[in-house]
Coordinates of C-alpha atoms and ligand atoms in Angstrom, one line a residue:
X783 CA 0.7 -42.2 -43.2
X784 CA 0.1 -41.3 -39.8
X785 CA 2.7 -41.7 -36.4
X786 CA 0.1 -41.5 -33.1
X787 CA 1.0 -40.9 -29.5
X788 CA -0.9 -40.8 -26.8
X789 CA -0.9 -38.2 -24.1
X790 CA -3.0 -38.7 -21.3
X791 CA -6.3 -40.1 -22.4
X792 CA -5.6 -38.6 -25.2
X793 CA -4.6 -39.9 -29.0
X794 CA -2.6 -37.3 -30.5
X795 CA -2.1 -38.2 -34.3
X796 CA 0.5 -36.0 -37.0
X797 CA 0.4 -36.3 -40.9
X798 CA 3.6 -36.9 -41.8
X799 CA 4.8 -37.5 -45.3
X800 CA 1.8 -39.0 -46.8
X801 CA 2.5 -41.3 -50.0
X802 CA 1.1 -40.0 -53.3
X803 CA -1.6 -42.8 -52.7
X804 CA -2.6 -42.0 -49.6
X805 CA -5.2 -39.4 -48.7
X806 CA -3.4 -36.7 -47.6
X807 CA -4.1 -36.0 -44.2
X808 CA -5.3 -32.4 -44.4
X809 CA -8.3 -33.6 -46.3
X810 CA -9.1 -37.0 -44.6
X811 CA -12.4 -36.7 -42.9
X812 CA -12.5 -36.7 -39.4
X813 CA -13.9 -39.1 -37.1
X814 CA -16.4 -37.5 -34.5
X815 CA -15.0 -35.6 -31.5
X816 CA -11.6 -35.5 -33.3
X817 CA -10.2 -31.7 -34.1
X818 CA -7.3 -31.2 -36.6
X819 CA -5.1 -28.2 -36.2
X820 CA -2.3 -27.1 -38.7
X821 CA 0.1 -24.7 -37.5
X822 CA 0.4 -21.5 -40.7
X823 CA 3.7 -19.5 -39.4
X824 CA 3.9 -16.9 -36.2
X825 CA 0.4 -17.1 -34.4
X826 CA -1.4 -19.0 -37.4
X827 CA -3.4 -21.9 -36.9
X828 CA -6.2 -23.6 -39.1
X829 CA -8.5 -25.0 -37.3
X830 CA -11.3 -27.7 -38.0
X831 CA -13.8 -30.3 -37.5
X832 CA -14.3 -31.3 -40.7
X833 CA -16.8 -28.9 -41.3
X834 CA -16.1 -25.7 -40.5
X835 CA -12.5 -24.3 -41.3
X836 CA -11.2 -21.6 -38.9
X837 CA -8.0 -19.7 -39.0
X838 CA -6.0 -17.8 -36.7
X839 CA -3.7 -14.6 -37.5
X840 CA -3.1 -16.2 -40.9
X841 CA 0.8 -14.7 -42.1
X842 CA 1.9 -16.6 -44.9
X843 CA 3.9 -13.7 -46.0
X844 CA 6.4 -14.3 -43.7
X845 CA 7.3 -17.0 -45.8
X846 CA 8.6 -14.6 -48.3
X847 CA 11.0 -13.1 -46.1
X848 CA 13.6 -16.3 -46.2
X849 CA 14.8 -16.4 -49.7
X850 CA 17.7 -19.0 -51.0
X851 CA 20.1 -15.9 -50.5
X852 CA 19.1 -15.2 -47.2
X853 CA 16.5 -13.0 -45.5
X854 CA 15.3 -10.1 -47.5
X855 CA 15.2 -6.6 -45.7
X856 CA 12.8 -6.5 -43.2
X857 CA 10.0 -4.0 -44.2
X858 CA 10.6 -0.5 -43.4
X859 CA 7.8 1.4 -41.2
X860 CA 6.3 4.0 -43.9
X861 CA 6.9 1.2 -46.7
X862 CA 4.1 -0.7 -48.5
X863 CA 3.9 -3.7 -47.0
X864 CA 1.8 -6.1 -49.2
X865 CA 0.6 -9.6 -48.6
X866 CA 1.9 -12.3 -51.0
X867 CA -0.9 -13.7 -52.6
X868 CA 1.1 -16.8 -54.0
X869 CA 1.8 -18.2 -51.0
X870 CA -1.9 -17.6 -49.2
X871 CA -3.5 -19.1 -52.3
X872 CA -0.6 -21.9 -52.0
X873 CA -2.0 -22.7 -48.5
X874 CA -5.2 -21.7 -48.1
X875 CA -7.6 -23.4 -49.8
X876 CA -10.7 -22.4 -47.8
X877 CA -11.6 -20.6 -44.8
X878 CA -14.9 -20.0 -43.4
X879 CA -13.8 -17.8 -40.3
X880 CA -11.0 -15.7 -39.4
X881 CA -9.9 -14.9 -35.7
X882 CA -7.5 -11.6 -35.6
X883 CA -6.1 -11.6 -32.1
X884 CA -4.0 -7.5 -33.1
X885 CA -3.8 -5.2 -36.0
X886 CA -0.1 -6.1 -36.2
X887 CA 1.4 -7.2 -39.8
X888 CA 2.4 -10.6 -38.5
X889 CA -1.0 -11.3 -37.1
X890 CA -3.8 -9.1 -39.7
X891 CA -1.5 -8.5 -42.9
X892 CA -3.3 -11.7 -44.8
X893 CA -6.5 -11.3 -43.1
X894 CA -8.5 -8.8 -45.9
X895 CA -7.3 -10.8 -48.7
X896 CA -8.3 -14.3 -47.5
X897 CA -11.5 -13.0 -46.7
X898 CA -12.1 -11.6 -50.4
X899 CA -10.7 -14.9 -51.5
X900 CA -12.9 -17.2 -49.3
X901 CA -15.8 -15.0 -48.3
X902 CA -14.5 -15.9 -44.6
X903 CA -15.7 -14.0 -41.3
X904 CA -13.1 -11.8 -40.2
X905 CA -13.7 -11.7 -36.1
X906 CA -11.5 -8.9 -34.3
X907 CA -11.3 -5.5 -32.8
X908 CA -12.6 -2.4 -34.3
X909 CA -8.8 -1.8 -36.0
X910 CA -8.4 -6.1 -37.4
X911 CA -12.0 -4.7 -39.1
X912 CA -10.4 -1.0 -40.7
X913 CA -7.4 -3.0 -41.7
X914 CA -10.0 -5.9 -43.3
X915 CA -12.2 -3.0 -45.3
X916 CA -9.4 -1.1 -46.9
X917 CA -9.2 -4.5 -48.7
X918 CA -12.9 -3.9 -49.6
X919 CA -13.8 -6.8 -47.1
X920 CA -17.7 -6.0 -46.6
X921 CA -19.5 -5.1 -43.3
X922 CA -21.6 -8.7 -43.9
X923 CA -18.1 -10.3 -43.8
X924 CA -16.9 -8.5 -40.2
X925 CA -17.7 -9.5 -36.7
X926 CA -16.7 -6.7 -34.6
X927 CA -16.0 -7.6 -30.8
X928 CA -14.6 -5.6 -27.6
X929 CA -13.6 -8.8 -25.6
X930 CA -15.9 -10.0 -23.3
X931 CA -18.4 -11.5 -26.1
X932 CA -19.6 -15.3 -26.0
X933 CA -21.2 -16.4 -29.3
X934 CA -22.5 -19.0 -30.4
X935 CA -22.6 -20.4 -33.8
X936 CA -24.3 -23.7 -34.1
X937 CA -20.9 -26.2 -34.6
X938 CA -18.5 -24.0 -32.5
X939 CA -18.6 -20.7 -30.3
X940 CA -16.4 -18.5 -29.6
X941 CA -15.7 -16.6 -26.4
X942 CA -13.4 -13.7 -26.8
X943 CA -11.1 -13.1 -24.3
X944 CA -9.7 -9.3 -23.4
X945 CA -5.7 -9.6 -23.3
X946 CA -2.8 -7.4 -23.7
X947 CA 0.6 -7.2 -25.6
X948 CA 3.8 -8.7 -25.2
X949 CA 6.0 -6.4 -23.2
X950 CA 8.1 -5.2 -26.0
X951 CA 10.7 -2.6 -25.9
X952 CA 11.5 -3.7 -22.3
X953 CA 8.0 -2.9 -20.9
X954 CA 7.8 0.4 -22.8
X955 CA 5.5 -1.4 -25.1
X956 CA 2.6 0.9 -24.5
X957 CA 4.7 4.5 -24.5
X958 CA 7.8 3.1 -27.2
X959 CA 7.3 5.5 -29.3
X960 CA 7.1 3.4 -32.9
X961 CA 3.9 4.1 -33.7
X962 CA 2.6 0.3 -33.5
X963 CA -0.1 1.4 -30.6
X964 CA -3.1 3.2 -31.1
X965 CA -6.2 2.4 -33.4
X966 CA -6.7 1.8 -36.9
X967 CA -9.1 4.7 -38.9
X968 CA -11.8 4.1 -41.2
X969 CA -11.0 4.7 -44.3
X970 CA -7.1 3.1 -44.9
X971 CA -7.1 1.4 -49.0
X972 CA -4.9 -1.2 -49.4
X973 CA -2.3 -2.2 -50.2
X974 CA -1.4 -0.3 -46.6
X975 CA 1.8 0.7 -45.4
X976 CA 3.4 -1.0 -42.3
X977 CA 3.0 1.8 -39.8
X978 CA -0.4 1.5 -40.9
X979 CA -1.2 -2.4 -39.0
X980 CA -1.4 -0.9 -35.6
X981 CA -2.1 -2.9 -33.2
X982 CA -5.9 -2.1 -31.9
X983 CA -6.2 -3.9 -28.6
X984 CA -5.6 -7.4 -28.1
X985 CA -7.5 -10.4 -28.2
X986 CA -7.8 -14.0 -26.8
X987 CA -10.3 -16.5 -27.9
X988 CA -11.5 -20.1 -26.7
X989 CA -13.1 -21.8 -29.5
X990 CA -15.3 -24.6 -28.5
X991 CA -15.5 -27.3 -31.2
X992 CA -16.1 -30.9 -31.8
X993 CA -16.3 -31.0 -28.1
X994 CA -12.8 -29.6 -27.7
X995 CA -11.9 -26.2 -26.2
X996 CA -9.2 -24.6 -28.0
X997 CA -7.6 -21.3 -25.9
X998 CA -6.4 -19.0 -28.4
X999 CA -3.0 -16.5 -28.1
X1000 CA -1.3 -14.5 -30.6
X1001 CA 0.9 -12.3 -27.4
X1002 CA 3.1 -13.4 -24.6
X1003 CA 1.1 -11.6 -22.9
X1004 CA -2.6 -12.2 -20.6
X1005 CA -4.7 -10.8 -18.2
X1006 CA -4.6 -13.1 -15.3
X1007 CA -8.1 -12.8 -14.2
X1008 CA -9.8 -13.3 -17.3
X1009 CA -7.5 -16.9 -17.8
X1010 CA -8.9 -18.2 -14.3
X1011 CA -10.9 -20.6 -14.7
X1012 CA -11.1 -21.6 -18.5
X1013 CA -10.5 -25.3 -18.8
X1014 CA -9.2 -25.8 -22.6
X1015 CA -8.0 -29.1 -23.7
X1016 CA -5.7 -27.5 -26.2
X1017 CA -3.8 -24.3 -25.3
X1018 CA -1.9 -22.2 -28.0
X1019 CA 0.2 -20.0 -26.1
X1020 CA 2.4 -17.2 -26.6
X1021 CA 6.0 -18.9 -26.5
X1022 CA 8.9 -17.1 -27.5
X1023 CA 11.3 -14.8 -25.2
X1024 CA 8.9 -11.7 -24.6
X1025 CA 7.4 -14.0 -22.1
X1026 CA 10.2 -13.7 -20.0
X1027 CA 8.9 -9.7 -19.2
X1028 CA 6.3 -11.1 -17.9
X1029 CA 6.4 -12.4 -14.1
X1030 CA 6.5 -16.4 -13.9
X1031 CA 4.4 -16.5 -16.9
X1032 CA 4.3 -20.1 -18.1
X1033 CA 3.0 -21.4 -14.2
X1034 CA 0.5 -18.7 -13.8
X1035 CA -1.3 -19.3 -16.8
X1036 CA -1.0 -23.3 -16.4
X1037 CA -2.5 -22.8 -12.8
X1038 CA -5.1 -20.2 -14.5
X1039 CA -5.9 -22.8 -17.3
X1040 CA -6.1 -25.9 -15.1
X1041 CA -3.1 -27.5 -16.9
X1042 CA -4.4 -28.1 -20.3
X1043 CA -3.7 -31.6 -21.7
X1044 CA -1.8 -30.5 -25.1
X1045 CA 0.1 -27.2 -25.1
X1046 CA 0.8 -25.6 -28.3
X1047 CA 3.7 -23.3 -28.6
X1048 CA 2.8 -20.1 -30.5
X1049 CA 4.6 -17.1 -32.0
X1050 CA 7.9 -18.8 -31.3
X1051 CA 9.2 -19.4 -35.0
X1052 CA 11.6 -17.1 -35.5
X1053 CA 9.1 -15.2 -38.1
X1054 CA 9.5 -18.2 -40.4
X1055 CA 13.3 -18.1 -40.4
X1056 CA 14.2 -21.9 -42.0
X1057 CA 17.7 -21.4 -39.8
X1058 CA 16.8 -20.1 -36.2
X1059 CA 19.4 -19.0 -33.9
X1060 CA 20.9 -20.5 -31.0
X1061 CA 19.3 -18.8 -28.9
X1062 CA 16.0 -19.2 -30.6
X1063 CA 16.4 -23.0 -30.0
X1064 CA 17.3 -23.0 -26.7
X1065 CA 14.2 -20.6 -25.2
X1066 CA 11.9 -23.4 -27.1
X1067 CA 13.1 -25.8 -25.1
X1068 CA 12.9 -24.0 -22.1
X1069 CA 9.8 -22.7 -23.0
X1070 CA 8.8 -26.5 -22.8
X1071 CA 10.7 -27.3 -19.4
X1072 CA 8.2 -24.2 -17.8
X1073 CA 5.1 -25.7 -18.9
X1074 CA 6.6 -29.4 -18.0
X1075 CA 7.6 -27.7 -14.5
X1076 CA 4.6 -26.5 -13.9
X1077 CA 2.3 -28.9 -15.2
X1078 CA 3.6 -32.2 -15.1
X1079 CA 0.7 -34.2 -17.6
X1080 CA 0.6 -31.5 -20.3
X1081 CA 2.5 -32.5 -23.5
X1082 CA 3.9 -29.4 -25.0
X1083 CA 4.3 -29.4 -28.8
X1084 CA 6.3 -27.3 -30.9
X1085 CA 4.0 -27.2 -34.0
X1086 CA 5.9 -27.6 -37.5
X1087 CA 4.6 -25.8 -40.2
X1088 CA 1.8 -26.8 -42.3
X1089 CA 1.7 -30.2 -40.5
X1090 CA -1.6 -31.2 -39.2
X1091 CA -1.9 -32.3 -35.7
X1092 CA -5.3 -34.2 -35.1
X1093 CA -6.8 -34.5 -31.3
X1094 CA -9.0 -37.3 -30.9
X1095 CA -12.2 -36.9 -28.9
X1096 CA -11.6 -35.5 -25.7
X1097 CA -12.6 -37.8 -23.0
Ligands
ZN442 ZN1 2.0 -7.6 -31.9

């Protein structure tokens, strides 16, 4: 069963609740033009024509934080933090190409062993690559970049976009002290410990596919200059509260982007917490009034997990 909607000229579609006749909508085929996007936790996103299947900063282990009981400790610093294989072969069924945006857990933990698993194209930095081999990912199987690159590969390319980080630690991000800045060696074996997913630079990407131009985030965070003048039809975009370091963040990047038709809320899920807080709720919704604000036509989804959203040709 599908519910459609339309915004603007365009026919947004979600899966929900197929029947156990129906053909569940992650595998339906696509009609020409059209794009489906599933939201994976944090910054994670499949994306695909049809054809070819591209993730995002897959983290499925966050998952396995929210027991039942409650959350389980959060992972200490100089502890092994592994990936949990049950739940990336529970939702990952294929991948043919995988975007890293930074070497941090939440965005590159899940990275190496989908890639053995699928044989997938890990694309990132110089560090998303050292974290990718220490799971014996091969060199054939990395696509190292510096941000600036525009490839093409025949049914989508890629231009990756230089960014920067979220503004954590109250804009001591760069000089806080916790070790999560700096570069990746050569050389790490997995499993790694956390202090080990540094995070390497910082990535943007807009994926051109099936006619649509998909703008990429995995911070609240972006260099101005390199946002002007992109035109995306479908933004994902940094969402939760860190944006609020940065200086009218939402508007900028709207008036950067040229008011994308469908903005995708990103990173703004609690880290997969099945309860978010109060306050949680009430920066999405905000979060949604600045991009209404400031661009009146976009419709601003928050994604729900694993539910695909398809976008029908773009006009
Ligand atoms: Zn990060």
């Amino acid at each position: 069963m599908r519910r459609s909607l339309t915004i603007g000229a365009f026919l947004f579609s979600c899966a929900v609740a197929a029947p156990a006749a129906a053909q569940p909508a992650d595998t339906a085929p696509l009609k020409k033009g059209e794009i489906r996007l599933t939201y994976l936790g944090n910054a994670g996103f499949e994306i695909t024509d049809g054809r070819t299947v591209v993730l995002v900063d897959p983290f499925l282990t966050q998952f396995a934080r929210w027991t039942k009981t409650g959350p389980a400790p959060d992972v200490a610093q100089d502890a092994l933090y592994r990936p949990d294989t049950a739940l990336i072969n529970q939702h990952v069924k294929r991948a043919d190409y995988i975007l890293i945006t930074h070497g941090h857990p939440d965005h590159a933990l899940d990275a190496g062993l989908i890639s053995r698993r699928t044989g997938a194209v890990i694309v990132g930095h110089e560090t998303a690559a050292n974290l990718a081999r220490a799971w014996d990912v091969p060199d054939s199987s990395l696509i190292t970049v510096l941000g600036g690159e525009d490839y093409e590969f025949g049914d989508f390319s890629l231009r990756v976009i230089p960014n920067i980080h979220s503004a954590l630690d109250h804009k001591r991000y760069q000089n806080n002290g916790r070790g999560i800045v700096g570069v990746a060696p050569r050389g790490l074996h997995g499993p790694l410990r956390r202090k080990d997913y540094v995070e390497g630079g910082n990535l943007a990407y807009l994926l051109r596919m099936a006619g649509h131009e998909v703008l990429i985030m995995g911070s609240m965070n972006y260099l101005e200059r390199e946002m002007e003048g992109l035109r995306p039809d479908i933004a994902l975009v940094g969402a939760n509260s860190q944006r609020l370091e940065i200086h009218d963040y939402t508007a900028r990047l709207m008036r950067a982007l040229g008011n994308p038709a469908l903005v995708i809320a990103s990173h703004a899920d609690a880290y997969g917490d099945p309860n978010p807080s109060a306050a949680a709720l009430a920066d999405r919704k905000k979060f949604a009034q600045e991009v209404t604000a400031a661009s009146p036509k976009s419709r601003v989804v928050q994604p729900t997990w694993f539910e695909p959203m398809i976008v029908a040709a773009r006009p």
